[in-house]
């Protein structure tokens, strides 16, 4: 899509109009808890098209790419519910990862459904309706990041963010046949994430392919002093992936390998 933008084969405005038509055709959709208005999405498209005219998109790796976020991540001025209306609050600050995506030119579409408070692996523990499995409506969508996985699998967005504490990203990704990437703890900032378990929570990336997931990860990865688990270290040192000569492998005692 980005190559098509650069070549002038398609405009952000055209992509947004196609997206709006798809969203309208689906009607009331439990994939979403809250979605940006048509006017807001068109305004974002207009601003990005002006950026293209003014300075090009070489420095915007996610230019014009639509995305969604699980509704336990903060977006300034938009309610965060964690699928619990009585708990809902409206943050003043956008989550660090979402801010990075917007700075990279991506288009925020809205908040997706989830198992309440991100506690569940089936995707049905929500008062906002059950997101429909993209391949078979008789099956659960998986959770807790159900809406994010379905939004990508159904082609509503190019990628989505969720969270993964104990499978909440990888399980719905598997159930909907998309890539679910759980980064190493501390690689991606959790600032602006409503915690389920602070010491285990990770931002999850949903995409149709590994290359897309890696592109998103490259944008959102980075040290953030506001996150106490954030790491100011390289993703992987070359020496850690190269073996010179013989090496030894450590194996736990048998008693410690019994579950």
XYZ file of C-alpha atoms in Angstrom:
259
model
C 0.000 0.000 0.000
C 2.804 2.406 0.862
C 4.441 1.780 -2.520
C 1.130 2.540 -4.229
C 0.912 5.831 -2.343
C 4.436 6.801 -3.348
C 3.737 5.975 -6.992
C 0.496 7.938 -6.998
C -1.508 4.814 -7.873
C -3.887 5.414 -4.986
C -4.512 8.210 -2.481
C -5.110 8.087 1.250
C -8.507 9.624 0.607
C -9.463 6.732 -1.664
C -8.336 4.190 0.916
C -10.323 5.894 3.662
C -13.464 6.012 1.511
C -13.103 2.296 0.728
C -12.629 1.607 4.432
C -15.723 3.607 5.370
C -17.789 1.743 2.782
C -16.649 -1.567 4.261
C -17.411 -0.479 7.815
C -20.882 0.747 6.832
C -21.614 -2.480 4.961
C -20.868 -4.514 8.094
C -23.418 -2.534 10.104
C -23.393 -2.868 13.886
C -20.131 -4.708 14.403
C -19.044 -6.081 17.806
C -15.454 -6.013 16.577
C -15.462 -2.388 17.720
C -16.156 -0.685 21.018
C -15.541 2.839 19.718
C -14.712 4.017 16.210
C -13.495 7.342 14.868
C -16.142 9.361 13.060
C -16.232 9.467 9.271
C -15.378 13.163 9.470
C -12.316 12.522 11.644
C -11.011 9.799 9.332
C -11.478 12.006 6.276
C -9.694 14.864 8.032
C -6.756 12.568 8.819
C -6.641 11.534 5.156
C -6.610 15.173 4.057
C -3.749 16.025 6.414
C -1.684 13.059 5.219
C -2.257 13.945 1.582
C -0.956 17.423 2.343
C 2.139 15.860 3.928
C 2.702 13.857 0.743
C 2.556 17.015 -1.338
C 4.759 19.033 1.007
C 7.596 16.653 1.881
C 6.904 13.139 0.655
C 6.652 9.995 2.735
C 10.238 8.760 2.919
C 10.331 9.346 6.677
C 6.855 7.919 7.329
C 7.092 4.111 7.280
C 3.373 3.654 8.003
C 2.035 6.443 5.813
C -1.700 6.031 5.217
C -1.929 2.589 6.831
C -5.167 2.042 8.839
C -4.871 0.431 12.261
C -6.944 -0.354 15.341
C -6.100 -0.743 19.028
C -7.489 -2.884 21.804
C -9.613 -0.898 24.231
C -7.192 -1.196 27.108
C -4.758 1.188 25.403
C -5.202 4.915 25.908
C -6.018 7.393 23.166
C -6.274 10.980 24.388
C -9.856 12.209 24.425
C -11.316 8.766 23.714
C -12.823 6.519 26.408
C -10.844 3.530 27.625
C -13.323 0.910 28.823
C -11.447 -2.414 29.028
C -14.906 -3.756 28.073
C -16.353 -2.559 31.384
C -18.594 0.512 30.895
C -18.740 1.240 34.625
C -14.944 1.477 34.743
C -14.522 3.701 31.671
C -12.309 6.788 31.839
C -11.094 9.331 29.298
C -7.303 9.779 29.300
C -5.490 13.023 28.585
C -2.487 11.293 27.024
C -2.113 8.797 24.199
C -0.243 5.533 24.820
C 3.405 5.685 23.767
C 3.032 3.023 21.083
C 0.015 4.679 19.490
C 1.776 8.040 19.457
C 4.687 6.424 17.599
C 2.313 4.927 15.037
C 0.612 8.255 14.419
C 3.973 9.978 14.056
C 4.858 7.340 11.441
C 1.812 8.335 9.373
C -0.647 5.589 10.319
C -4.412 6.174 10.461
C -6.111 5.395 13.783
C -9.540 3.856 13.110
C -10.815 2.958 16.565
C -10.892 0.789 19.695
C -11.527 -2.946 19.469
C -13.438 -5.331 21.704
C -11.817 -7.626 24.268
C -12.419 -10.004 27.116
C -13.217 -7.711 30.023
C -10.071 -6.307 31.646
C -8.027 -8.462 29.237
C -8.681 -11.558 31.346
C -9.762 -14.445 29.144
C -8.709 -16.467 26.121
C -12.040 -16.998 24.361
C -13.153 -13.466 23.405
C -16.736 -13.744 24.667
C -16.482 -12.095 28.093
C -17.676 -8.640 27.029
C -20.912 -6.645 27.244
C -20.298 -5.159 23.784
C -21.207 -8.287 21.838
C -18.940 -11.079 20.662
C -16.579 -10.376 17.753
C -17.266 -12.871 14.983
C -14.486 -15.293 14.114
C -13.338 -14.275 10.642
C -13.460 -17.844 9.298
C -16.326 -19.576 11.082
C -19.005 -17.813 13.110
C -19.635 -21.026 15.053
C -16.220 -20.723 16.680
C -15.075 -18.255 19.320
C -12.701 -15.506 18.148
C -10.161 -16.140 20.884
C -9.079 -13.610 23.437
C -8.498 -11.512 25.114
C -7.543 -9.336 22.116
C -10.498 -10.651 20.124
C -11.479 -7.493 18.267
C -7.949 -6.668 17.154
C -7.432 -10.116 15.628
C -10.820 -10.081 13.895
C -10.309 -6.544 12.555
C -7.114 -7.623 10.796
C -8.444 -10.981 9.599
C -11.590 -9.357 8.188
C -9.568 -6.738 6.312
C -10.933 -3.797 8.296
C -7.421 -2.567 9.098
C -3.927 -3.448 7.940
C -2.668 -4.080 11.457
C -3.814 -3.753 15.043
C -2.423 -3.540 18.541
C -3.532 -5.699 21.426
C -1.943 -6.949 24.605
C -0.490 -10.322 25.518
C -0.017 -11.334 29.132
C -0.552 -15.097 28.925
C -1.642 -15.693 25.341
C -4.085 -12.830 24.789
C -2.406 -11.875 21.527
C -1.216 -15.191 20.156
C -4.432 -17.140 20.834
C -6.865 -14.883 18.903
C -4.260 -14.493 16.164
C -4.156 -18.270 15.753
C -7.950 -18.572 15.860
C -8.256 -16.004 13.046
C -5.252 -17.088 10.950
C -3.207 -13.905 11.325
C 0.226 -13.169 12.734
C 0.287 -12.395 16.442
C 3.604 -10.982 17.613
C 4.462 -10.775 21.305
C 7.669 -8.739 21.719
C 10.237 -9.464 24.386
C 9.247 -7.788 27.656
C 10.542 -4.228 27.758
C 11.194 -3.869 24.032
C 7.949 -1.918 23.545
C 6.706 0.662 26.043
C 3.625 -0.161 28.106
C 3.064 3.476 29.004
C -0.636 4.126 28.472
C -1.692 0.479 28.796
C -4.295 -0.473 31.393
C -2.507 -3.339 33.144
C -3.730 -6.869 33.637
C -0.405 -7.927 35.185
C 2.245 -5.214 35.076
C 5.200 -7.582 35.219
C 3.968 -9.736 32.314
C 1.917 -7.458 30.038
C 3.262 -6.863 26.531
C 1.902 -4.936 23.568
C 0.919 -7.408 20.830
C 0.972 -6.730 17.089
C -1.565 -8.292 14.717
C -0.880 -8.330 10.979
C -1.522 -10.442 7.896
C 2.152 -11.330 7.486
C 5.447 -11.391 9.336
C 6.948 -8.571 7.268
C 4.089 -6.246 8.190
C 4.335 -7.202 11.848
C 8.080 -6.521 11.832
C 7.555 -3.133 10.169
C 5.135 -2.149 12.931
C 7.500 -3.474 15.600
C 10.341 -1.388 14.175
C 8.180 1.704 14.678
C 6.929 1.019 18.196
C 10.079 -0.508 19.722
C 12.296 1.768 21.774
C 13.244 2.874 25.243
C 10.676 4.849 27.244
C 11.699 6.176 30.683
C 8.026 6.279 31.705
C 7.874 2.467 31.610
C 9.901 0.886 34.441
C 10.372 -2.315 32.413
C 11.580 -0.552 29.283
C 15.085 -1.538 28.152
C 17.605 0.813 26.556
C 19.456 -2.031 24.839
C 19.779 -3.240 21.249
C 17.173 -5.725 20.045
C 19.834 -8.377 19.477
C 23.606 -8.101 19.638
C 25.378 -9.792 16.703
C 27.483 -11.807 19.126
C 24.349 -13.312 20.620
C 23.360 -14.910 17.323
C 26.791 -16.143 16.194
C 28.527 -19.276 17.438
C 32.280 -19.690 16.914
C 33.510 -23.243 17.402
C 32.194 -25.562 20.083
C 29.585 -24.478 22.559
C 27.848 -25.994 25.568
C 24.119 -26.313 26.173
C 22.768 -26.232 29.710
C 19.997 -28.677 30.631
C 17.898 -28.487 33.781
C 17.927 -31.480 36.147
C 15.203 -34.020 35.403
C 13.273 -33.105 38.539
C 12.985 -29.513 37.357
C 11.623 -30.585 33.978
C 8.540 -32.272 35.417
C 5.248 -30.382 35.239
